[in-house]
Amino acid sequence: MAPSNQKPSIPKGTRDFDAEQVMKRNFLRNTIIGVYEQFGFEPLETPAMEWLATLTGKYGAEGDQLLFRILKNGDYLRKVDKELLAKGKHQELTPYIAEKGLRYDLTVPFARYVAMNHHALPMPYRRYQVQPVWRGDRPQKGRYQEFWQCDADVVGSDSLLHELELVQIYDRVFKALGIKARVRINNRKLLNGVASLVKAHEFFGPICTAIDKMDKIGMEGVEEEFRKIGLTDEQVGELKEVLTLEGPGMLKLNELAERFAEGFIDPAGINEVRDVLGNVLQIGVEHVEVDFDLTLARGLSYYTGTIFEVVATEHDFGSLSGGGRYDNLTGVFGLEGVSGVGISFGLERLFDILEMQGWPIDFSRLGTRAIVMPFEVEGVQRALEVLKVLRDAGVKAELYTELDQKMGKKMKYADKKGIPFAVLIGSKELESGQVGLKDLASGEQQLLDLDALLERVERDQNPDPA
Amino acid sequence: MAPSNQKPSIPKGTRDFDAEQVMKRNFLRNTIIGVYEQFGFEPLETPAMEWLATLTGKYGAEGDQLLFRILKNGDYLRKVDKELLAKGKHQELTPYIAEKGLRYDLTVPFARYVAMNHHALPMPYRRYQVQPVWRGDRPQKGRYQEFWQCDADVVGSDSLLHELELVQIYDRVFKALGIKARVRINNRKLLNGVASLVKAHEFFGPICTAIDKMDKIGMEGVEEEFRKIGLTDEQVGELKEVLTLEGPGMLKLNELAERFAEGFIDPAGINEVRDVLGNVLQIGVEHVEVDFDLTLARGLSYYTGTIFEVVATEHDFGSLSGGGRYDNLTGVFGLEGVSGVGISFGLERLFDILEMQGWPIDFSRLGTRAIVMPFEVEGVQRALEVLKVLRDAGVKAELYTELDQKMGKKMKYADKKGIPFAVLIGSKELESGQVGLKDLASGEQQLLDLDALLERVERDQNPDPA
């Protein structure tokens, strides 16, 4: 490499993750994956790069703008018409110079995969996928250009038992993470019915968009939005009435069912929520709260049935997970009539919550447990023997190679890495055939033979729960 | 999503990985990571996107061409000079329309990270990094545009004990994978000395490049290359003599040492290889062969000391891992004088070898163990109870939701997913309070109560080794 003096940095919205962050992120990933696998979901990994034809048009106009496009390799201008180039219109040029883009979410690659492989897949097909995605959002606190999603979807079945199982998955994940959470459930068909109820079915989309803002702008703000859409005071009033129904979910559903019946409105959405909620009540959940919430709309347009959202009950962190049922996700790729339902966790918010409230496991025991320090070159052979014994027993142990370093600096190194034990090998230890064990926390030091060393270090690694 | 009839596909050189592939790839990743951690290496993850300023100029002209560049978001032509645009020269346009690129390897991002964070890092800093990289190579058998590397490096120490430990890491990794392998060791300084020995020091680079082709073109081909460089017959003859020295590594080193001494040539390279090889012989390795091999050159120009390469001894698969010592990897990012040494495994070749010779573990036991099948809606509640018991006991179990499906199709589904047990819940089972357990392999079926079911499924999952 040519010498230079580049001041190194990384693009805004991207991050390096150090050892502690990786350990914690792995804990989150593995916890979620563990629960997904308990429910029969199988892993899938798709490539970071997809054809732009696969990605564009799937995330709305805003999404298309946020896609990262990859410049063709080689002379990408060779076949570009000179006139087109001279016009300088980026929208016109892009299709000629870029044909691949970075994965924007895990749902579209999943749909693409199912459409490509459905003949070979077991149906219903349950897959989970835990991978990074990339979006050209303006970087800001808590919003990144590279972030991880942890998705589970099942396709090829319209059984509402999958909705129940997804709620059970939420229950086990949040229990394992120690996060108190509420699962909000609603149904797009029910929202559709509500629009019909106030005779504003043609405004179904905008009504959903308005309701979706409830968390941010409150009922009053939503009413304002309704009026902007062009709804009458009467319609706004009736919408407000149903959206602010109080009481247990099943009772709210009964109330709505009566109104729907009076208006001869399709009760499918009500029946579906009843079914899911009834199953949840019957089988029970251990940890999460579960609520029917008519004000849950979810922005994504491909949902057609149940919709889910999870929020923390003790912190104001926004949505920790969302999901729902879609009837035609693969239709755009030529495979019609495949119903599915899925959920997605974002890694970053779970991380932030646990940083705030504390992690359910002690990560300090996962790192290197012992550092072996020969004082002189004569001690190296012995140090390597000690290391072999420790490593063969499954103890993470490292060699301190800087023999000439001062003791203070050696200990500072061990401290920085959070290593609890230093194994010292000086001339005294070499003579006695023992090793010196220094407990870095207490400063205590003792001479031990190898068996006793191993026992001490292992005991610390797996402390007796009693 | 708008309906359409896109025929879905993925870019050439990229791959989807199904459940079995992900499990196998995870086994590889986790085996390598497990060994790295045993030696005190800490994880690091860096972003997929780096500034092009970080990446370009680091991989030679060919590498620069293979970098994937990311188009700026928004109107990337807005600030481009119209004249420049009209010229249609892609090399001139690129810096204006792309400023980020995809990670091409893990070494440069690591060097960038160390340069950015060296004040906060424990030194020597050992890190491992297991992430995908992207290269715009022409896709062909065994060569992909997205593939995974598994790197370990230690920087901030010039102790040759790190070389020894990396050999020990090779030993443990290949033992765990059950792959017979040979670690070839050489040293750039020694090759330097050889060039001096034949008084062709000014041709050091081309000589290395020629030697690097030994595996492909043999000694005769390399001689031809030497002549093309412009070496005399005498020089070529002397090079051939030292390159074809036979016998144990230590003896070859002695022979070279004598020749170097006669020619007043710096013996640093010889001493380093002797040191590493001597340590390896003294501490011993259990599984891999270790060889001093003067014909190992490694293409990468940043190596300055020891170089490593691993090949399978029973298969002709090319290099399974490479590595070496570099004295100034971070210099290009403004941090001088940081010596380091590292190795890198490619996931894909290890995968291919194990596909051929067999994997050391049985993956069939890692998937879903039981599928619970209620025959009618009346059995669902009971099915959910059974599932809870199984899952609480750590058994991966799924619900078959398609109640109306024919038995044959249900069994075919279980078979396709490789699930060994079906738990049947019909009216008979509901009445008796028991469940039907069908062993999918033998076809055997029996009525069991829940305890017995759990015991049977768990016994199959963790078979007694006796």
PDB file of N, CA and C in Angstrom, chain A residues 108-190:
ATOM      1  N   VAL A 108     -39.110  -8.659   0.958  1.00  0.00           N
ATOM      2  CA  VAL A 108     -39.106  -8.768  -0.502  1.00  0.00           C
ATOM      3  C   VAL A 108     -38.143  -9.868  -0.984  1.00  0.00           C
ATOM      4  N   PRO A 109     -36.905  -9.927  -0.443  1.00  0.00           N
ATOM      5  CA  PRO A 109     -36.059 -11.074  -0.843  1.00  0.00           C
ATOM      6  C   PRO A 109     -36.695 -12.423  -0.503  1.00  0.00           C
ATOM      7  N   PHE A 110     -37.422 -12.474   0.606  1.00  0.00           N
ATOM      8  CA  PHE A 110     -38.116 -13.706   0.981  1.00  0.00           C
ATOM      9  C   PHE A 110     -39.186 -14.049  -0.049  1.00  0.00           C
ATOM     10  N   ALA A 111     -39.987 -13.056  -0.423  1.00  0.00           N
ATOM     11  CA  ALA A 111     -41.031 -13.283  -1.430  1.00  0.00           C
ATOM     12  C   ALA A 111     -40.397 -13.734  -2.748  1.00  0.00           C
ATOM     13  N   ARG A 112     -39.315 -13.095  -3.123  1.00  0.00           N
ATOM     14  CA  ARG A 112     -38.587 -13.462  -4.344  1.00  0.00           C
ATOM     15  C   ARG A 112     -38.092 -14.913  -4.246  1.00  0.00           C
ATOM     16  N   TYR A 113     -37.579 -15.284  -3.074  1.00  0.00           N
ATOM     17  CA  TYR A 113     -37.075 -16.653  -2.875  1.00  0.00           C
ATOM     18  C   TYR A 113     -38.203 -17.682  -2.969  1.00  0.00           C
ATOM     19  N   VAL A 114     -39.324 -17.369  -2.343  1.00  0.00           N
ATOM     20  CA  VAL A 114     -40.456 -18.297  -2.370  1.00  0.00           C
ATOM     21  C   VAL A 114     -40.954 -18.469  -3.808  1.00  0.00           C
ATOM     22  N   ALA A 115     -41.066 -17.344  -4.535  1.00  0.00           N
ATOM     23  CA  ALA A 115     -41.530 -17.428  -5.919  1.00  0.00           C
ATOM     24  C   ALA A 115     -40.576 -18.268  -6.763  1.00  0.00           C
ATOM     25  N   MET A 116     -39.273 -18.181  -6.492  1.00  0.00           N
ATOM     26  CA  MET A 116     -38.287 -18.939  -7.270  1.00  0.00           C
ATOM     27  C   MET A 116     -38.267 -20.421  -6.908  1.00  0.00           C
ATOM     28  N   ASN A 117     -38.599 -20.747  -5.645  1.00  0.00           N
ATOM     29  CA  ASN A 117     -38.352 -22.105  -5.148  1.00  0.00           C
ATOM     30  C   ASN A 117     -39.582 -22.829  -4.625  1.00  0.00           C
ATOM     31  N   HIS A 118     -40.784 -22.283  -4.879  1.00  0.00           N
ATOM     32  CA  HIS A 118     -41.956 -22.810  -4.184  1.00  0.00           C
ATOM     33  C   HIS A 118     -42.204 -24.282  -4.463  1.00  0.00           C
ATOM     34  N   HIS A 119     -41.788 -24.776  -5.636  1.00  0.00           N
ATOM     35  CA  HIS A 119     -42.016 -26.194  -5.937  1.00  0.00           C
ATOM     36  C   HIS A 119     -41.220 -27.094  -4.995  1.00  0.00           C
ATOM     37  N   ALA A 120     -40.082 -26.612  -4.564  1.00  0.00           N
ATOM     38  CA  ALA A 120     -39.199 -27.457  -3.755  1.00  0.00           C
ATOM     39  C   ALA A 120     -39.420 -27.249  -2.255  1.00  0.00           C
ATOM     40  N   LEU A 121     -40.196 -26.237  -1.884  1.00  0.00           N
ATOM     41  CA  LEU A 121     -40.311 -25.906  -0.462  1.00  0.00           C
ATOM     42  C   LEU A 121     -41.416 -26.719   0.209  1.00  0.00           C
ATOM     43  N   PRO A 122     -41.208 -27.112   1.476  1.00  0.00           N
ATOM     44  CA  PRO A 122     -42.301 -27.704   2.232  1.00  0.00           C
ATOM     45  C   PRO A 122     -43.337 -26.621   2.498  1.00  0.00           C
ATOM     46  N   MET A 123     -44.609 -26.925   2.238  1.00  0.00           N
ATOM     47  CA  MET A 123     -45.659 -25.914   2.476  1.00  0.00           C
ATOM     48  C   MET A 123     -46.606 -26.412   3.550  1.00  0.00           C
ATOM     49  N   PRO A 124     -46.975 -25.647   4.549  1.00  0.00           N
ATOM     50  CA  PRO A 124     -46.561 -24.265   4.774  1.00  0.00           C
ATOM     51  C   PRO A 124     -45.051 -24.174   5.007  1.00  0.00           C
ATOM     52  N   TYR A 125     -44.456 -23.117   4.467  1.00  0.00           N
ATOM     53  CA  TYR A 125     -43.015 -22.919   4.604  1.00  0.00           C
ATOM     54  C   TYR A 125     -42.745 -21.855   5.665  1.00  0.00           C
ATOM     55  N   ARG A 126     -42.058 -22.285   6.723  1.00  0.00           N
ATOM     56  CA  ARG A 126     -41.679 -21.366   7.800  1.00  0.00           C
ATOM     57  C   ARG A 126     -40.198 -21.058   7.666  1.00  0.00           C
ATOM     58  N   ARG A 127     -39.864 -19.779   7.532  1.00  0.00           N
ATOM     59  CA  ARG A 127     -38.440 -19.447   7.501  1.00  0.00           C
ATOM     60  C   ARG A 127     -38.185 -18.265   8.425  1.00  0.00           C
ATOM     61  N   TYR A 128     -36.970 -18.289   9.000  1.00  0.00           N
ATOM     62  CA  TYR A 128     -36.510 -17.062   9.672  1.00  0.00           C
ATOM     63  C   TYR A 128     -35.290 -16.556   8.958  1.00  0.00           C
ATOM     64  N   GLN A 129     -35.021 -15.293   9.115  1.00  0.00           N
ATOM     65  CA  GLN A 129     -33.915 -14.653   8.404  1.00  0.00           C
ATOM     66  C   GLN A 129     -33.409 -13.521   9.273  1.00  0.00           C
ATOM     67  N   VAL A 130     -32.147 -13.569   9.598  1.00  0.00           N
ATOM     68  CA  VAL A 130     -31.540 -12.569  10.479  1.00  0.00           C
ATOM     69  C   VAL A 130     -30.329 -12.011   9.749  1.00  0.00           C
ATOM     70  N   GLN A 131     -30.499 -10.865   9.129  1.00  0.00           N
ATOM     71  CA  GLN A 131     -29.445 -10.286   8.302  1.00  0.00           C
ATOM     72  C   GLN A 131     -29.543  -8.762   8.323  1.00  0.00           C
ATOM     73  N   PRO A 132     -28.452  -8.090   7.913  1.00  0.00           N
ATOM     74  CA  PRO A 132     -28.512  -6.624   7.846  1.00  0.00           C
ATOM     75  C   PRO A 132     -29.282  -6.161   6.606  1.00  0.00           C
ATOM     76  N   VAL A 133     -29.839  -4.973   6.694  1.00  0.00           N
ATOM     77  CA  VAL A 133     -30.469  -4.319   5.541  1.00  0.00           C
ATOM     78  C   VAL A 133     -29.908  -2.896   5.456  1.00  0.00           C
ATOM     79  N   TRP A 134     -30.094  -2.274   4.302  1.00  0.00           N
ATOM     80  CA  TRP A 134     -29.476  -0.972   4.068  1.00  0.00           C
ATOM     81  C   TRP A 134     -30.494   0.018   3.511  1.00  0.00           C
ATOM     82  N   ARG A 135     -30.541   1.194   4.087  1.00  0.00           N
ATOM     83  CA  ARG A 135     -31.452   2.246   3.608  1.00  0.00           C
ATOM     84  C   ARG A 135     -30.746   3.594   3.670  1.00  0.00           C
ATOM     85  N   GLY A 136     -30.926   4.383   2.621  1.00  0.00           N
ATOM     86  CA  GLY A 136     -30.263   5.680   2.555  1.00  0.00           C
ATOM     87  C   GLY A 136     -30.978   6.766   3.328  1.00  0.00           C
ATOM     88  N   ASP A 137     -31.505   6.422   4.502  1.00  0.00           N
ATOM     89  CA  ASP A 137     -32.167   7.415   5.353  1.00  0.00           C
ATOM     90  C   ASP A 137     -31.156   8.446   5.843  1.00  0.00           C
ATOM     91  N   ARG A 138     -31.628   9.649   6.101  1.00  0.00           N
ATOM     92  CA  ARG A 138     -30.759  10.643   6.724  1.00  0.00           C
ATOM     93  C   ARG A 138     -30.375  10.117   8.114  1.00  0.00           C
ATOM     94  N   PRO A 139     -29.083   9.941   8.371  1.00  0.00           N
ATOM     95  CA  PRO A 139     -28.691   9.377   9.673  1.00  0.00           C
ATOM     96  C   PRO A 139     -29.087  10.312  10.817  1.00  0.00           C
ATOM     97  N   GLN A 140     -29.628   9.733  11.867  1.00  0.00           N
ATOM     98  CA  GLN A 140     -29.935  10.502  13.077  1.00  0.00           C
ATOM     99  C   GLN A 140     -29.965   9.529  14.242  1.00  0.00           C
ATOM    100  N   LYS A 141     -30.143  10.066  15.449  1.00  0.00           N
ATOM    101  CA  LYS A 141     -30.115   9.223  16.632  1.00  0.00           C
ATOM    102  C   LYS A 141     -31.060   8.015  16.468  1.00  0.00           C
ATOM    103  N   GLY A 142     -30.506   6.834  16.599  1.00  0.00           N
ATOM    104  CA  GLY A 142     -31.328   5.630  16.526  1.00  0.00           C
ATOM    105  C   GLY A 142     -31.729   5.216  15.119  1.00  0.00           C
ATOM    106  N   ARG A 143     -31.293   5.971  14.108  1.00  0.00           N
ATOM    107  CA  ARG A 143     -31.607   5.592  12.726  1.00  0.00           C
ATOM    108  C   ARG A 143     -30.301   5.426  11.949  1.00  0.00           C
ATOM    109  N   TYR A 144     -30.135   4.279  11.340  1.00  0.00           N
ATOM    110  CA  TYR A 144     -28.870   3.932  10.707  1.00  0.00           C
ATOM    111  C   TYR A 144     -29.073   3.567   9.246  1.00  0.00           C
ATOM    112  N   GLN A 145     -27.988   3.614   8.481  1.00  0.00           N
ATOM    113  CA  GLN A 145     -28.071   3.213   7.073  1.00  0.00           C
ATOM    114  C   GLN A 145     -27.844   1.718   6.923  1.00  0.00           C
ATOM    115  N   GLU A 146     -27.244   1.115   7.936  1.00  0.00           N
ATOM    116  CA  GLU A 146     -27.102  -0.346   7.972  1.00  0.00           C
ATOM    117  C   GLU A 146     -27.642  -0.814   9.310  1.00  0.00           C
ATOM    118  N   PHE A 147     -28.628  -1.684   9.293  1.00  0.00           N
ATOM    119  CA  PHE A 147     -29.167  -2.192  10.559  1.00  0.00           C
ATOM    120  C   PHE A 147     -29.712  -3.593  10.334  1.00  0.00           C
ATOM    121  N   TRP A 148     -29.946  -4.307  11.434  1.00  0.00           N
ATOM    122  CA  TRP A 148     -30.305  -5.712  11.340  1.00  0.00           C
ATOM    123  C   TRP A 148     -31.788  -5.938  11.579  1.00  0.00           C
ATOM    124  N   GLN A 149     -32.351  -6.828  10.798  1.00  0.00           N
ATOM    125  CA  GLN A 149     -33.721  -7.266  11.031  1.00  0.00           C
ATOM    126  C   GLN A 149     -33.723  -8.757  11.324  1.00  0.00           C
ATOM    127  N   CYS A 150     -34.679  -9.172  12.132  1.00  0.00           N
ATOM    128  CA  CYS A 150     -34.816 -10.582  12.517  1.00  0.00           C
ATOM    129  C   CYS A 150     -36.254 -10.984  12.200  1.00  0.00           C
ATOM    130  N   ASP A 151     -36.458 -11.588  11.053  1.00  0.00           N
ATOM    131  CA  ASP A 151     -37.803 -11.868  10.554  1.00  0.00           C
ATOM    132  C   ASP A 151     -38.174 -13.342  10.681  1.00  0.00           C
ATOM    133  N   ALA A 152     -39.448 -13.591  10.909  1.00  0.00           N
ATOM    134  CA  ALA A 152     -39.990 -14.944  10.763  1.00  0.00           C
ATOM    135  C   ALA A 152     -41.296 -14.828   9.987  1.00  0.00           C
ATOM    136  N   ASP A 153     -41.456 -15.655   8.987  1.00  0.00           N
ATOM    137  CA  ASP A 153     -42.677 -15.678   8.191  1.00  0.00           C
ATOM    138  C   ASP A 153     -43.079 -17.117   7.933  1.00  0.00           C
ATOM    139  N   VAL A 154     -44.379 -17.327   7.815  1.00  0.00           N
ATOM    140  CA  VAL A 154     -44.864 -18.619   7.329  1.00  0.00           C
ATOM    141  C   VAL A 154     -45.804 -18.341   6.165  1.00  0.00           C
ATOM    142  N   VAL A 155     -45.566 -19.001   5.039  1.00  0.00           N
ATOM    143  CA  VAL A 155     -46.406 -18.810   3.855  1.00  0.00           C
ATOM    144  C   VAL A 155     -47.009 -20.141   3.417  1.00  0.00           C
ATOM    145  N   GLY A 156     -48.112 -20.029   2.691  1.00  0.00           N
ATOM    146  CA  GLY A 156     -48.761 -21.234   2.178  1.00  0.00           C
ATOM    147  C   GLY A 156     -49.804 -21.781   3.124  1.00  0.00           C
ATOM    148  N   SER A 157     -50.285 -20.943   4.019  1.00  0.00           N
ATOM    149  CA  SER A 157     -51.346 -21.362   4.930  1.00  0.00           C
ATOM    150  C   SER A 157     -52.108 -20.136   5.369  1.00  0.00           C
ATOM    151  N   ASP A 158     -53.444 -20.239   5.390  1.00  0.00           N
ATOM    152  CA  ASP A 158     -54.211 -19.100   5.905  1.00  0.00           C
ATOM    153  C   ASP A 158     -54.766 -19.395   7.293  1.00  0.00           C
ATOM    154  N   SER A 159     -54.249 -20.457   7.924  1.00  0.00           N
ATOM    155  CA  SER A 159     -54.706 -20.786   9.275  1.00  0.00           C
ATOM    156  C   SER A 159     -54.324 -19.682  10.259  1.00  0.00           C
ATOM    157  N   LEU A 160     -55.297 -19.271  11.069  1.00  0.00           N
ATOM    158  CA  LEU A 160     -55.025 -18.236  12.068  1.00  0.00           C
ATOM    159  C   LEU A 160     -54.229 -18.779  13.250  1.00  0.00           C
ATOM    160  N   LEU A 161     -53.999 -20.090  13.252  1.00  0.00           N
ATOM    161  CA  LEU A 161     -53.131 -20.651  14.293  1.00  0.00           C
ATOM    162  C   LEU A 161     -51.717 -20.084  14.190  1.00  0.00           C
ATOM    163  N   HIS A 162     -51.341 -19.655  12.984  1.00  0.00           N
ATOM    164  CA  HIS A 162     -50.011 -19.043  12.844  1.00  0.00           C
ATOM    165  C   HIS A 162     -49.948 -17.719  13.586  1.00  0.00           C
ATOM    166  N   GLU A 163     -51.041 -16.968  13.529  1.00  0.00           N
ATOM    167  CA  GLU A 163     -51.086 -15.720  14.288  1.00  0.00           C
ATOM    168  C   GLU A 163     -50.895 -16.020  15.780  1.00  0.00           C
ATOM    169  N   LEU A 164     -51.581 -17.056  16.245  1.00  0.00           N
ATOM    170  CA  LEU A 164     -51.450 -17.450  17.648  1.00  0.00           C
ATOM    171  C   LEU A 164     -49.995 -17.789  17.961  1.00  0.00           C
ATOM    172  N   GLU A 165     -49.376 -18.577  17.095  1.00  0.00           N
ATOM    173  CA  GLU A 165     -47.998 -18.975  17.359  1.00  0.00           C
ATOM    174  C   GLU A 165     -47.040 -17.787  17.349  1.00  0.00           C
ATOM    175  N   LEU A 166     -47.315 -16.820  16.486  1.00  0.00           N
ATOM    176  CA  LEU A 166     -46.456 -15.634  16.476  1.00  0.00           C
ATOM    177  C   LEU A 166     -46.575 -14.870  17.792  1.00  0.00           C
ATOM    178  N   VAL A 167     -47.792 -14.830  18.354  1.00  0.00           N
ATOM    179  CA  VAL A 167     -47.957 -14.196  19.668  1.00  0.00           C
ATOM    180  C   VAL A 167     -47.175 -14.992  20.721  1.00  0.00           C
ATOM    181  N   GLN A 168     -47.212 -16.315  20.612  1.00  0.00           N
ATOM    182  CA  GLN A 168     -46.443 -17.141  21.550  1.00  0.00           C
ATOM    183  C   GLN A 168     -44.934 -16.907  21.387  1.00  0.00           C
ATOM    184  N   ILE A 169     -44.515 -16.672  20.159  1.00  0.00           N
ATOM    185  CA  ILE A 169     -43.103 -16.348  19.918  1.00  0.00           C
ATOM    186  C   ILE A 169     -42.747 -15.030  20.609  1.00  0.00           C
ATOM    187  N   TYR A 170     -43.605 -14.023  20.430  1.00  0.00           N
ATOM    188  CA  TYR A 170     -43.391 -12.757  21.145  1.00  0.00           C
ATOM    189  C   TYR A 170     -43.248 -13.019  22.640  1.00  0.00           C
ATOM    190  N   ASP A 171     -44.154 -13.851  23.160  1.00  0.00           N
ATOM    191  CA  ASP A 171     -44.165 -14.128  24.592  1.00  0.00           C
ATOM    192  C   ASP A 171     -42.806 -14.685  25.041  1.00  0.00           C
ATOM    193  N   ARG A 172     -42.294 -15.661  24.295  1.00  0.00           N
ATOM    194  CA  ARG A 172     -41.035 -16.288  24.696  1.00  0.00           C
ATOM    195  C   ARG A 172     -39.828 -15.380  24.480  1.00  0.00           C
ATOM    196  N   VAL A 173     -39.834 -14.616  23.391  1.00  0.00           N
ATOM    197  CA  VAL A 173     -38.688 -13.728  23.131  1.00  0.00           C
ATOM    198  C   VAL A 173     -38.591 -12.663  24.217  1.00  0.00           C
ATOM    199  N   PHE A 174     -39.717 -11.989  24.506  1.00  0.00           N
ATOM    200  CA  PHE A 174     -39.632 -10.888  25.466  1.00  0.00           C
ATOM    201  C   PHE A 174     -39.417 -11.385  26.886  1.00  0.00           C
ATOM    202  N   LYS A 175     -39.895 -12.590  27.179  1.00  0.00           N
ATOM    203  CA  LYS A 175     -39.592 -13.206  28.466  1.00  0.00           C
ATOM    204  C   LYS A 175     -38.085 -13.468  28.574  1.00  0.00           C
ATOM    205  N   ALA A 176     -37.518 -14.029  27.523  1.00  0.00           N
ATOM    206  CA  ALA A 176     -36.080 -14.342  27.532  1.00  0.00           C
ATOM    207  C   ALA A 176     -35.235 -13.074  27.635  1.00  0.00           C
ATOM    208  N   LEU A 177     -35.718 -11.988  27.036  1.00  0.00           N
ATOM    209  CA  LEU A 177     -34.966 -10.734  27.078  1.00  0.00           C
ATOM    210  C   LEU A 177     -35.232  -9.945  28.355  1.00  0.00           C
ATOM    211  N   GLY A 178     -36.297 -10.324  29.059  1.00  0.00           N
ATOM    212  CA  GLY A 178     -36.644  -9.587  30.272  1.00  0.00           C
ATOM    213  C   GLY A 178     -37.220  -8.212  29.985  1.00  0.00           C
ATOM    214  N   ILE A 179     -37.874  -8.065  28.840  1.00  0.00           N
ATOM    215  CA  ILE A 179     -38.479  -6.777  28.488  1.00  0.00           C
ATOM    216  C   ILE A 179     -39.995  -6.888  28.635  1.00  0.00           C
ATOM    217  N   LYS A 180     -40.587  -6.017  29.441  1.00  0.00           N
ATOM    218  CA  LYS A 180     -42.043  -6.006  29.572  1.00  0.00           C
ATOM    219  C   LYS A 180     -42.645  -5.377  28.331  1.00  0.00           C
ATOM    220  N   ALA A 181     -43.580  -6.069  27.729  1.00  0.00           N
ATOM    221  CA  ALA A 181     -44.063  -5.624  26.419  1.00  0.00           C
ATOM    222  C   ALA A 181     -45.543  -5.904  26.243  1.00  0.00           C
ATOM    223  N   ARG A 182     -46.153  -5.110  25.372  1.00  0.00           N
ATOM    224  CA  ARG A 182     -47.549  -5.318  25.005  1.00  0.00           C
ATOM    225  C   ARG A 182     -47.639  -5.590  23.503  1.00  0.00           C
ATOM    226  N   VAL A 183     -48.367  -6.662  23.157  1.00  0.00           N
ATOM    227  CA  VAL A 183     -48.606  -6.992  21.756  1.00  0.00           C
ATOM    228  C   VAL A 183     -49.953  -6.407  21.366  1.00  0.00           C
ATOM    229  N   ARG A 184     -49.936  -5.455  20.445  1.00  0.00           N
ATOM    230  CA  ARG A 184     -51.178  -4.874  19.942  1.00  0.00           C
ATOM    231  C   ARG A 184     -51.588  -5.640  18.686  1.00  0.00           C
ATOM    232  N   ILE A 185     -52.851  -6.012  18.637  1.00  0.00           N
ATOM    233  CA  ILE A 185     -53.356  -6.761  17.480  1.00  0.00           C
ATOM    234  C   ILE A 185     -54.505  -6.008  16.836  1.00  0.00           C
ATOM    235  N   ASN A 186     -54.515  -5.953  15.540  1.00  0.00           N
ATOM    236  CA  ASN A 186     -55.650  -5.419  14.801  1.00  0.00           C
ATOM    237  C   ASN A 186     -55.740  -6.174  13.480  1.00  0.00           C
ATOM    238  N   ASN A 187     -56.635  -5.738  12.619  1.00  0.00           N
ATOM    239  CA  ASN A 187     -56.850  -6.455  11.371  1.00  0.00           C
ATOM    240  C   ASN A 187     -57.237  -5.458  10.282  1.00  0.00           C
ATOM    241  N   ARG A 188     -56.563  -5.567   9.147  1.00  0.00           N
ATOM    242  CA  ARG A 188     -56.830  -4.659   8.049  1.00  0.00           C
ATOM    243  C   ARG A 188     -58.278  -4.754   7.562  1.00  0.00           C
ATOM    244  N   LYS A 189     -58.826  -5.983   7.565  1.00  0.00           N
ATOM    245  CA  LYS A 189     -60.213  -6.147   7.117  1.00  0.00           C
ATOM    246  C   LYS A 189     -61.170  -5.421   8.051  1.00  0.00           C
ATOM    247  N   LEU A 190     -60.810  -5.417   9.336  1.00  0.00           N
ATOM    248  CA  LEU A 190     -61.640  -4.731  10.315  1.00  0.00           C
ATOM    249  C   LEU A 190     -61.581  -3.219  10.064  1.00  0.00           C
TER     250      LEU A 190
END
